[in-house]
Structure formats: C-alpha cells, structure tokens
Short mmCIF file of C-alpha atoms (C1' of nucleotides) in Angstrom, two decimals:
data_model
loop_
_atom_site.label_atom_id
_atom_site.label_comp_id
_atom_site.label_asym_id
_atom_site.label_seq_id
_atom_site.Cartn_x
_atom_site.Cartn_y
_atom_site.Cartn_z
CA MET A 1 93.07 117.62 119.02
CA ALA A 2 89.97 115.67 120.05
CA THR A 3 91.61 112.50 121.30
CA ARG A 4 89.35 109.45 121.39
CA THR A 5 89.12 107.73 124.74
CA ASP A 6 86.04 105.53 124.26
CA ALA A 7 86.43 101.98 122.95
CA PRO A 8 86.48 101.53 119.19
CA THR A 9 83.25 100.30 117.63
CA ARG A 10 83.10 96.98 115.85
CA ARG A 11 83.00 98.80 112.52
CA GLU A 12 86.21 100.59 113.39
CA GLN A 13 87.89 97.36 114.47
CA ILE A 14 86.96 95.78 111.17
CA LEU A 15 88.22 98.73 109.16
CA LYS A 16 91.53 98.74 110.98
CA GLU A 17 92.15 95.04 110.48
CA ALA A 18 90.96 95.16 106.89
CA ALA A 19 93.39 98.01 106.20
CA ARG A 20 96.26 96.01 107.65
CA LEU A 21 95.39 92.89 105.67
CA PHE A 22 94.77 94.74 102.40
CA ALA A 23 98.10 96.50 102.78
CA GLU A 24 99.90 93.22 103.49
CA ARG A 25 98.45 91.02 100.79
CA GLY A 26 96.43 93.22 98.46
CA PHE A 27 92.69 93.63 98.16
CA HIS A 28 92.15 90.49 96.08
CA GLY A 29 94.60 88.56 98.21
CA VAL A 30 92.48 88.75 101.34
CA GLY A 31 89.25 86.83 101.89
CA VAL A 32 86.31 87.99 103.97
CA ASP A 33 86.81 85.01 106.27
CA GLU A 34 90.28 86.30 107.14
CA ILE A 35 89.01 89.77 107.89
CA GLY A 36 86.31 88.31 110.07
CA ALA A 37 88.78 86.06 111.88
CA ALA A 38 90.99 89.09 112.58
CA VAL A 39 88.21 90.62 114.68
CA GLY A 40 86.96 87.33 116.11
CA ILE A 41 83.85 86.73 114.04
CA SER A 42 83.05 84.65 110.96
CA GLY A 43 83.27 85.99 107.41
CA PRO A 44 79.56 86.44 106.73
CA GLY A 45 79.23 88.22 110.06
CA LEU A 46 80.90 91.20 108.43
CA TYR A 47 77.81 91.80 106.34
CA ARG A 48 76.01 93.09 109.43
CA HIS A 49 78.38 96.06 109.28
CA PHE A 50 79.27 96.53 105.61
CA ALA A 51 77.43 96.02 102.35
CA GLY A 52 80.36 94.04 101.00
CA LYS A 53 84.11 93.75 100.75
CA ASP A 54 84.21 96.61 98.25
CA ALA A 55 82.44 98.87 100.71
CA MET A 56 85.21 98.39 103.28
CA LEU A 57 87.89 99.41 100.81
CA ALA A 58 85.81 102.35 99.65
CA GLU A 59 85.28 103.61 103.18
CA LEU A 60 88.98 103.27 103.92
CA LEU A 61 90.14 105.14 100.83
CA VAL A 62 87.52 107.87 101.03
CA GLY A 63 88.33 108.24 104.70
CA ILE A 64 92.06 108.62 104.13
CA SER A 65 91.69 111.14 101.33
CA GLY A 66 89.16 113.12 103.29
CA GLN A 67 91.26 113.14 106.44
CA LEU A 68 94.34 114.33 104.59
CA LEU A 69 92.41 117.08 102.85
CA THR A 70 90.56 118.20 105.98
CA GLY A 71 93.76 118.30 107.99
CA ALA A 72 95.54 120.33 105.33
CA LYS A 73 92.67 122.81 105.07
CA ARG A 74 92.69 123.25 108.83
CA ARG A 75 96.43 123.85 108.86
CA LEU A 76 96.08 126.46 106.15
CA GLN A 77 93.32 128.23 108.01
CA GLU A 78 95.14 128.24 111.32
CA ALA A 79 98.21 129.72 109.65
CA ASP A 80 96.44 132.68 108.11
CA GLY A 81 98.90 135.55 107.68
CA VAL A 82 101.86 133.39 108.59
CA ALA A 83 104.85 133.16 106.25
CA SER A 84 104.35 130.69 103.37
CA GLU A 85 107.43 128.80 104.44
CA ALA A 86 105.84 128.02 107.78
CA VAL A 87 102.63 126.86 106.09
CA LEU A 88 104.60 124.51 103.86
CA ASP A 89 106.35 123.16 106.94
CA SER A 90 103.01 122.58 108.57
CA LEU A 91 101.70 120.66 105.55
CA ILE A 92 104.81 118.52 105.50
CA GLU A 93 104.53 117.84 109.21
CA GLY A 94 100.91 116.75 108.88
CA HIS A 95 101.65 114.41 106.04
CA ILE A 96 104.59 112.87 107.88
CA ASP A 97 102.49 112.28 110.99
CA PHE A 98 99.98 110.47 108.86
CA ALA A 99 102.59 108.42 107.01
CA LEU A 100 104.28 107.35 110.23
CA ASP A 101 101.13 106.63 112.23
CA ASP A 102 98.96 104.99 109.59
CA ARG A 103 101.31 103.04 107.41
CA PRO A 104 98.75 100.54 106.13
CA LEU A 105 96.47 103.34 105.00
CA ILE A 106 99.31 105.15 103.25
CA THR A 107 100.10 101.93 101.44
CA LEU A 108 96.51 101.35 100.34
CA HIS A 109 96.05 104.94 99.34
CA ASP A 110 98.03 104.70 96.12
CA ARG A 111 97.86 100.98 95.55
CA GLU A 112 94.26 99.82 95.54
CA LEU A 113 92.50 102.84 94.12
CA ASP A 114 91.66 101.02 90.90
CA ARG A 115 89.71 98.36 92.76
CA LEU A 116 86.96 100.85 93.60
CA ARG A 117 83.58 101.34 91.97
CA ASP A 118 83.59 104.19 89.45
CA SER A 119 81.73 106.64 91.66
CA ASP A 120 83.93 105.98 94.70
CA ARG A 121 87.08 106.19 92.65
CA LYS A 122 86.02 109.53 91.22
CA LEU A 123 85.35 110.84 94.70
CA VAL A 124 88.73 109.71 96.01
CA ARG A 125 90.51 111.13 92.97
CA GLN A 126 88.74 114.45 93.49
CA LEU A 127 89.77 114.63 97.13
CA GLN A 128 93.32 113.72 96.24
CA ARG A 129 93.42 116.35 93.50
CA GLN A 130 92.22 119.03 95.89
CA TYR A 131 94.90 118.01 98.36
CA VAL A 132 97.58 118.23 95.69
CA GLU A 133 96.34 121.62 94.45
CA LEU A 134 96.50 122.94 97.97
CA TRP A 135 100.14 121.96 98.23
CA VAL A 136 100.87 123.37 94.78
CA GLU A 137 99.49 126.76 95.76
CA VAL A 138 101.56 126.98 98.92
CA LEU A 139 104.65 125.70 97.16
CA ARG A 140 104.37 128.36 94.46
CA GLU A 141 104.09 131.04 97.09
CA VAL A 142 107.38 129.89 98.56
CA TYR A 143 109.01 129.46 95.13
CA PRO A 144 107.32 131.97 92.81
CA GLY A 145 109.58 131.05 89.90
CA LEU A 146 108.25 127.49 89.82
CA ALA A 147 105.89 126.80 86.92
CA GLU A 148 102.65 125.02 87.73
CA PRO A 149 103.31 121.70 85.95
CA ALA A 150 106.73 121.45 87.57
CA ALA A 151 105.23 122.30 90.95
CA ARG A 152 102.65 119.55 90.56
CA SER A 153 105.32 117.04 89.63
CA ALA A 154 107.41 118.16 92.58
CA VAL A 155 104.49 117.69 94.97
CA HIS A 156 103.79 114.18 93.68
CA SER A 157 107.44 113.30 94.00
CA VAL A 158 107.64 114.55 97.57
CA PHE A 159 104.55 112.49 98.37
CA GLY A 160 106.49 109.53 97.02
CA LEU A 161 109.35 110.43 99.34
CA LEU A 162 107.17 110.86 102.42
CA ASN A 163 105.08 107.78 101.67
CA SER A 164 108.20 105.62 101.54
CA THR A 165 107.92 105.01 105.29
CA PRO A 166 106.52 101.49 104.85
CA HIS A 167 109.84 100.57 103.22
CA LEU A 168 111.92 101.88 106.09
CA GLY A 169 111.75 98.64 108.01
CA ARG A 170 109.59 97.85 111.01
CA PRO A 171 109.13 100.62 113.57
CA GLY A 172 111.98 99.79 115.90
CA SER A 173 114.78 99.35 113.43
CA LEU A 174 114.36 103.05 112.79
CA PRO A 175 116.47 105.65 114.63
CA GLY A 176 113.27 106.59 116.46
CA ARG A 177 110.10 108.24 115.35
CA GLY A 178 111.20 111.78 116.06
CA ALA A 179 114.51 111.44 114.26
CA THR A 180 112.85 109.81 111.28
CA ALA A 181 110.22 112.54 111.08
CA GLN A 182 112.93 115.19 111.19
CA LEU A 183 114.95 113.47 108.50
CA LEU A 184 111.95 113.15 106.21
CA HIS A 185 111.02 116.77 106.82
CA ARG A 186 114.48 118.04 105.97
CA MET A 187 114.62 115.88 102.83
CA ALA A 188 111.23 117.10 101.66
CA ARG A 189 112.30 120.72 102.11
CA GLY A 190 115.58 119.98 100.36
CA ALA A 191 113.79 118.38 97.43
CA PHE A 192 111.38 121.30 97.12
CA ALA A 193 114.22 123.81 97.34
CA ALA A 194 116.05 122.00 94.55
CA ALA A 195 112.91 122.00 92.43
CA GLY A 196 112.19 125.67 93.08
CA THR A 197 115.58 127.25 92.48
CA GLN A 198 117.06 127.46 88.96
CA MET B 1 124.83 99.60 75.03
CA ALA B 2 123.84 96.41 73.21
CA THR B 3 120.58 97.56 71.66
CA ARG B 4 118.23 94.78 70.67
CA THR B 5 117.13 94.86 67.04
CA ASP B 6 115.68 91.38 66.61
CA ALA B 7 111.99 90.75 67.25
CA PRO B 8 110.98 89.96 70.82
CA THR B 9 110.33 86.32 71.59
CA ARG B 10 106.90 85.15 72.63
CA ARG B 11 108.14 84.79 76.20
CA GLU B 12 109.22 88.42 76.20
CA GLN B 13 105.90 89.56 74.76
CA ILE B 14 104.08 87.69 77.52
CA LEU B 15 106.29 89.13 80.24
CA LYS B 16 105.80 92.65 78.96
CA GLU B 17 102.01 92.39 78.83
CA ALA B 18 101.86 90.58 82.16
CA ALA B 19 103.88 93.38 83.74
CA ARG B 20 101.50 95.98 82.38
CA LEU B 21 98.41 94.11 83.54
CA PHE B 22 99.82 93.28 86.97
CA ALA B 23 100.75 96.92 87.46
CA GLU B 24 97.30 98.08 86.40
CA ARG B 25 95.13 95.72 88.38
CA GLY B 26 97.36 93.80 90.74
CA PHE B 27 98.59 90.22 90.56
CA HIS B 28 95.39 88.67 91.88
CA GLY B 29 93.28 91.03 89.79
CA VAL B 30 94.47 89.65 86.46
CA GLY B 31 93.45 86.27 85.06
CA VAL B 32 95.62 84.09 82.86
CA ASP B 33 93.01 84.40 80.09
CA GLU B 34 93.57 88.15 80.03
CA ILE B 35 97.32 87.79 79.81
CA GLY B 36 96.91 85.31 77.00
CA ALA B 37 94.46 87.58 75.16
CA ALA B 38 96.95 90.46 75.42
CA VAL B 39 99.41 88.50 73.27
CA GLY B 40 96.79 86.90 71.05
CA ILE B 41 96.62 83.39 72.48
CA SER B 42 94.33 81.62 74.93
CA GLY B 43 94.97 81.42 78.66
CA PRO B 44 96.18 77.83 78.86
CA GLY B 45 98.48 78.50 75.91
CA LEU B 46 100.70 80.41 78.34
CA TYR B 47 101.65 77.15 80.00
CA ARG B 48 103.82 76.29 77.00
CA HIS B 49 106.08 79.15 78.09
CA PHE B 50 105.74 79.38 81.87
CA ALA B 51 105.20 76.89 84.66
CA GLY B 52 102.38 79.04 86.04
CA LYS B 53 101.17 82.51 86.77
CA ASP B 54 103.49 82.73 89.78
CA ALA B 55 106.48 82.00 87.57
CA MET B 56 105.74 85.05 85.42
CA LEU B 57 105.69 87.36 88.41
CA ALA B 58 108.84 85.77 89.80
CA GLU B 59 110.73 86.20 86.54
CA LEU B 60 109.60 89.82 86.33
CA LEU B 61 110.64 90.75 89.86
CA VAL B 62 113.93 88.88 89.80
CA GLY B 63 114.66 90.44 86.42
CA ILE B 64 114.00 93.98 87.63
CA SER B 65 116.07 93.65 90.77
CA GLY B 66 118.90 92.03 88.86
CA GLN B 67 118.87 94.67 86.14
CA LEU B 68 118.97 97.51 88.65
CA LEU B 69 121.82 95.95 90.58
CA THR B 70 123.83 95.03 87.48
CA GLY B 71 123.42 98.50 86.03
CA ALA B 72 124.51 100.11 89.27
CA LYS B 73 127.58 97.87 89.55
CA ARG B 74 128.56 98.71 85.99
CA ARG B 75 128.22 102.43 86.66
CA LEU B 76 130.39 102.14 89.75
CA GLN B 77 133.05 100.23 87.86
CA GLU B 78 133.11 102.63 84.92
CA ALA B 79 133.49 105.55 87.32
CA ASP B 80 136.55 104.22 89.09
CA GLY B 81 138.60 107.11 90.43
CA VAL B 82 135.94 109.66 89.56
CA ALA B 83 134.62 112.03 92.25
CA SER B 84 131.95 110.44 94.48
CA GLU B 85 129.54 113.19 93.54
CA ALA B 86 129.70 112.13 89.91
CA VAL B 87 129.14 108.49 90.86
CA LEU B 88 126.06 109.43 92.85
CA ASP B 89 124.78 111.40 89.87
CA SER B 90 125.32 108.38 87.68
CA LEU B 91 123.35 106.13 90.04
CA ILE B 92 120.51 108.63 90.14
CA GLU B 93 120.51 108.93 86.37
CA GLY B 94 120.33 105.17 85.94
CA HIS B 95 117.45 104.82 88.36
CA ILE B 96 115.53 107.65 86.71
CA ASP B 97 115.96 106.11 83.27
CA PHE B 98 114.55 102.90 84.61
CA ALA B 99 111.65 104.58 86.39
CA LEU B 100 110.70 106.59 83.31
CA ASP B 101 111.12 103.82 80.75
CA ASP B 102 109.69 100.86 82.66
CA ARG B 103 106.89 102.26 84.74
CA PRO B 104 104.95 99.01 85.10
CA LEU B 105 108.02 97.23 86.40
CA ILE B 106 108.78 99.99 88.89
CA THR B 107 105.23 99.71 90.12
CA LEU B 108 105.39 95.95 90.54
CA HIS B 109 108.79 96.09 92.14
CA ASP B 110 107.58 97.30 95.51
CA ARG B 111 103.97 96.22 95.32
CA GLU B 112 103.73 92.53 94.56
CA LEU B 113 106.84 91.22 96.27
CA ASP B 114 104.79 89.42 98.91
CA ARG B 115 103.00 87.33 96.30
CA LEU B 116 106.21 85.39 95.56
CA ARG B 117 107.26 81.95 96.73
CA ASP B 118 109.60 82.10 99.71
CA SER B 119 112.75 81.28 97.77
CA ASP B 120 112.04 83.81 95.03
CA ARG B 121 111.16 86.49 97.54
CA LYS B 122 114.40 85.92 99.40
CA LEU B 123 116.35 86.24 96.18
CA VAL B 124 114.63 89.48 95.21
CA ARG B 125 115.11 90.90 98.70
CA GLN B 126 118.79 90.04 98.59
CA LEU B 127 119.26 91.77 95.24
CA GLN B 128 117.36 94.81 96.48
CA ARG B 129 119.45 94.94 99.64
CA GLN B 130 122.68 94.84 97.67
CA TYR B 131 121.40 97.66 95.48
CA VAL B 132 120.55 99.76 98.51
CA GLU B 133 123.90 99.08 100.18
CA LEU B 134 125.66 100.19 97.04
CA TRP B 135 123.86 103.53 97.15
CA VAL B 136 124.50 103.87 100.87
CA GLU B 137 128.25 103.48 100.37
CA VAL B 138 128.40 106.12 97.66
CA LEU B 139 126.15 108.44 99.60
CA ARG B 140 128.35 108.24 102.67
CA GLU B 141 131.41 109.06 100.59
CA VAL B 142 129.69 112.25 99.45
CA TYR B 143 128.38 113.07 102.94
CA PRO B 144 130.84 111.55 105.42
CA GLY B 145 128.94 112.93 108.39
CA LEU B 146 125.87 110.87 107.58
CA ALA B 147 125.37 107.90 109.91
CA GLU B 148 124.58 104.57 108.28
CA PRO B 149 120.98 104.13 109.47
CA ALA B 150 120.12 107.66 108.38
CA ALA B 151 121.82 107.05 105.04
CA ARG B 152 119.76 103.91 104.48
CA SER B 153 116.56 105.73 105.32
CA ALA B 154 117.56 108.54 102.98
CA VAL B 155 118.20 106.12 100.13
CA HIS B 156 114.82 104.41 100.60
CA SER B 157 113.12 107.78 100.67
CA VAL B 158 114.81 108.94 97.48
CA PHE B 159 113.73 105.69 95.84
CA GLY B 160 110.20 106.65 96.84
CA LEU B 161 110.72 110.03 95.23
CA LEU B 162 112.13 108.61 92.01
CA ASN B 163 109.59 105.80 91.81
CA SER B 164 106.74 108.29 91.98
CA THR B 165 106.78 108.62 88.19
CA PRO B 166 103.70 106.42 87.72
CA HIS B 167 101.75 109.07 89.63
CA LEU B 168 102.92 111.92 87.43
CA GLY B 169 100.16 111.42 84.89
CA ARG B 170 100.39 109.74 81.53
CA PRO B 171 103.58 110.39 79.54
CA GLY B 172 102.43 113.36 77.50
CA SER B 173 100.90 115.47 80.21
CA LEU B 174 104.44 115.79 81.51
CA PRO B 175 106.70 118.72 80.57
CA GLY B 176 108.68 116.24 78.49
CA ARG B 177 110.87 113.34 79.39
CA GLY B 178 114.09 115.33 79.54
CA ALA B 179 112.68 118.06 81.74
CA THR B 180 111.05 115.53 84.07
CA ALA B 181 114.30 113.59 84.39
CA GLN B 182 116.17 116.78 85.21
CA LEU B 183 113.61 117.82 87.80
CA LEU B 184 113.70 114.42 89.49
CA HIS B 185 117.49 114.44 89.46
CA ARG B 186 117.69 117.88 91.06
CA MET B 187 115.14 116.94 93.70
CA ALA B 188 116.98 113.73 94.56
CA ARG B 189 120.22 115.64 94.98
CA GLY B 190 118.44 118.27 97.03
CA ALA B 191 116.92 115.64 99.31
CA PHE B 192 120.26 113.92 99.80
CA ALA B 193 121.98 117.21 100.51
CA ALA B 194 119.37 118.04 103.13
CA ALA B 195 119.84 114.62 104.71
CA GLY B 196 123.61 114.89 104.67
CA THR B 197 124.18 118.35 106.06
CA GLN B 198 123.45 119.24 109.69
"C1'" DC C 1 57.31 89.27 130.60
"C1'" DA C 2 56.55 89.55 125.66
"C1'" DG C 3 58.83 90.91 121.57
"C1'" DG C 4 61.95 92.79 118.52
"C1'" DG C 5 66.14 94.16 116.73
"C1'" DA C 6 71.29 93.85 116.78
"C1'" DG C 7 74.73 90.86 115.87
"C1'" DG C 8 76.14 86.59 115.51
"C1'" DT C 9 76.21 81.42 113.44
"C1'" DT C 10 76.51 77.54 109.62
"C1'" DA C 11 75.22 75.74 105.05
"C1'" DG C 12 75.36 76.38 100.58
"C1'" DC C 13 74.94 78.63 95.92
"C1'" DG C 14 77.00 80.60 91.81
"C1'" DG C 15 80.75 82.27 89.62
"C1'" DT C 16 85.62 82.70 88.78
"C1'" DC C 17 90.23 81.18 88.42
"C1'" DG C 18 94.52 78.40 87.88
"C1'" DT C 19 95.68 74.37 86.02
"C1'" DT C 20 95.54 69.91 83.48
"C1'" DA C 21 94.09 66.73 79.78
"C1'" DA C 22 93.39 65.63 75.30
"C1'" DC C 23 93.63 66.91 70.87
"C1'" DC C 24 95.13 69.58 66.60
"C1'" DT C 25 98.35 71.71 63.14
"C1'" DG C 26 102.04 73.37 60.46
"C1'" DA C 27 106.86 73.42 59.60
"C1'" DA C 28 111.44 71.32 59.88
"C1'" DG C 29 114.60 67.24 59.21
"C1'" DG C 30 116.20 62.82 57.87
"C1'" DC D 1 107.03 61.14 52.77
"C1'" DC D 2 106.82 60.17 57.30
"C1'" DT D 3 107.95 61.72 61.95
"C1'" DT D 4 108.45 64.81 65.47
"C1'" DC D 5 107.75 68.58 68.10
"C1'" DA D 6 106.82 73.39 69.27
"C1'" DG D 7 103.00 75.91 70.09
"C1'" DG D 8 98.58 76.27 69.87
"C1'" DT D 9 93.28 74.87 70.79
"C1'" DT D 10 88.87 73.65 73.76
"C1'" DA D 11 86.76 71.17 77.65
"C1'" DA D 12 86.61 70.47 82.11
"C1'" DC D 13 88.01 69.80 87.01
"C1'" DG D 14 88.67 71.29 91.64
"C1'" DA D 15 89.35 74.86 94.70
"C1'" DC D 16 88.23 79.12 96.41
"C1'" DC D 17 85.60 83.20 97.20
"C1'" DG D 18 81.93 86.71 97.83
"C1'" DC D 19 77.57 86.71 99.25
"C1'" DT D 20 72.78 85.14 100.69
"C1'" DA D 21 69.55 82.37 103.36
"C1'" DA D 22 67.98 80.61 107.35
"C1'" DC D 23 68.42 80.30 111.90
"C1'" DC D 24 69.90 81.37 116.75
"C1'" DT D 25 70.69 84.18 121.00
"C1'" DC D 26 71.12 87.77 123.78
"C1'" DC D 27 69.71 92.31 125.60
"C1'" DC D 28 66.94 96.20 125.78
"C1'" DT D 29 62.46 98.23 126.25
"C1'" DG D 30 57.41 99.10 126.78
#
DNA sequence: CAGGGAGGTTAGCGGTCGTTAACCTGAAGG
DNA sequence: CCTTCAGGTTAACGACCGCTAACCTCCCTG
C-alpha cells in the first residue's frame, strides 16, 4: 500500500469535489461555478485544469473503473495457488473497501455513465466488463455447477448489494465501519452460495 | 388483481414515457420537448396535463413508493397467521415483480429523489421508510437474533441486490424472466440467511 | 532584473431550457 | 346553430449554463 502523504494537487481537489457534487445532484444538476466555488476558485478557472465539464466526469469514471480492475487483478495475482474461496473473499473485500471509502464514486459509477462521450463510455464499459469477467471466472471456480449467464447475473446482483452503501445512512448511523463491512461480506457470500447451489 | 383493459389516458402515456426518458438520461438531461415528442405532441402541450416538469417526476416517485408500500401491506394482510418465512418470500416476490416489470421506475426511485420539492421528497422518504420498516419487522421474525440496525442495513442491501435488474442487460439476453426471478429470489434469501445467522 | 508561464480574474457570447401567451380546432351539449 | 372547452399549436421571453476572451498577478529562472 503506497499511502499518499503529500498534499493533493489542485486537479485532485477539483475531482474530489466534482465527484461529491455530481453524486449529490447529478451531472447536469451541477454548474461549473459550483464546482469552482467548492475549491475556492471561479468557474472558468477550472478550464486551466480540465478541457471541460465532460472531461472531469470522464476522468472520474475511467479512474474508478481502472482502479477497481487494477486492484482486482493484483488480488488475483497475489493469491496465486490459493483456494478459490479465498480469492473470492479477497475480491469481495476489495470491492467493499471501495464502496465504503469512496461512496460518491460508487454512486457515479453506475449512474452517469451515459453522459460520457462515445469513446470514453466505450472505454469505461470495457473496463467494467473485464472486472465482471474476472469475478465470473473466480465465482465459477468456487461453484462449478453455475452456468455462465447465471454467474454473470449473480455478480451484477452482488455488485448491487455491495454498492448499496450510499443508502445505508450517513457514516455514523451505521454500527461502525468494521461491522458493516463484515455484514456486507457475509451477505455477499450468502447470496453467491444461494446462486451456486441447486 | 384488477387488470386494466381500457386504453391508457394521455396523462398515463406521458408518465410512462417520462419515466423511461428520465431513467435513460436523468431528470436534467431530458427536455420537455423530448417528452412531448415521445407521446406525439409538442413540449408546451404537456402543460395541459401537468403543472410542470417537476410535477411529472413527483407523481412518478410518489406513485412508485406508494405502490410498493401498498402492495407490501396487502401481502402482509393476506398472509395473516402464515409462517414468517412465507411472508418474507411474498415480500421478495412482490419486489422482484416490480423490479423486473418496471425497470425505469426502479431506476428513478433511488436516483432522482433529490430533484424533488421539499414537501414531495419528505412524502416519498416517509413512504420508503414505512416500506423498509415493514421488511425489517418480518425479517426479525424470521431471524430473531438479528439486531434492528443490522436488519435495516440488510434490507437496504437486499434492495440493492434486487434493484440491480437494470444492469442485467436488456430483457432478452437474460436466461428468461422466470429463471431470473428465481435466481434473484434465492440470492435474496441467501443474503438474508447469511445476515441472520451468526 | 527581465520575461514568461502557471493559474487566477471578470465580462460576455451563444445556445438551451422551462414556462407563458396567444391563438386554433374539433367535438359535445343545450 | 351557437357556445364552450379540452387539448392542441407556434412564438417568444427570461434565466441559466458551458465556455471563450481578455486581462492580471505572482513566482520561478536564466
């Protein structure tokens, strides 16, 4: 884990605030002036850092999809030779960490995809598909009887389950991050088990 | 089941098309001219049927929440004296039917709530909360060991699982409606079981 | 110390969008 | 047969929004 200690760049500040605002009010519901104000500059000032409002969304969505995929690939590589069950657990854990720590991004991820330029959307879709296929492979190792279409549906459904964290109330009304993560993990495994047996 | 056989009113046509468009491109991403064109009239023509664009969204969201709650109450009443397990199954079945048959509405339901006027949003939230509480009660009858906060989290998560249907590809690439419904049902039960035991 | 680029500012343009105004039309009712 | 009204139409207004233009001000560097 290469933890960042240096201060975030202006670009990163902007992306973070833009993600929050987009998640709260939707891409079209947020003006560039608001995004600028959130980082203490005027709206047009943003154009020193991004080609346009679309470019911010694109960078966010490509970034999320890429991060998820990269993280999953790393987990798979690290767990070479390990039991499939443990790999599946590792994938679930990674996704939960992401869902709990980057709620706005998780929200955007499946909500504003259609607002992207064609080329960006295709890229994001491709990354997402790879991520799903990776899960499907591991899942079918754990449950060999599971047909591929059913496995894909099961993976999408568990993503829906894990990505429900934004609906779980503000962080604080929850029983605590650890307990929530454990609950989600158990439920995901339970859902997969129910999909894979019978 | 009081199946409608008469032709849909103009209002209903508009609501249906508006729901589809809002789900596809977001509330702010759709213009009134487009909604009008979808039912064969001009944009301003809509104002003979609705006070404004906001009013369409409000009616959609209030309608969804009300329908879900009403359906759930009916199911609970019909199943008086029946085992809690069967009641839970009935709730799940009802929610799945809704998610599979009214995908655009399911999408809107948790996506565009913040675009509502304060009073409408409060109403929708109240209906949603009642719906959740109803599930929580039944769930805790089936799994008495489950604490209330955990039960609420579990219910929200299972909603996320069931509401993932829009991500499962167009209806046709699926293994068939019946099979999909069964898979979702099994996974929901599996997730609840995992939440409720240990 | 000159100069140049990075990173701001404000003013304003062009387009879009929700909404209103004014007008039209066909069918129903007395 | 005249009236009324539900349900349309087009034109246009005002607001907002993304983006560009033009300008300013540090700070770094040769």
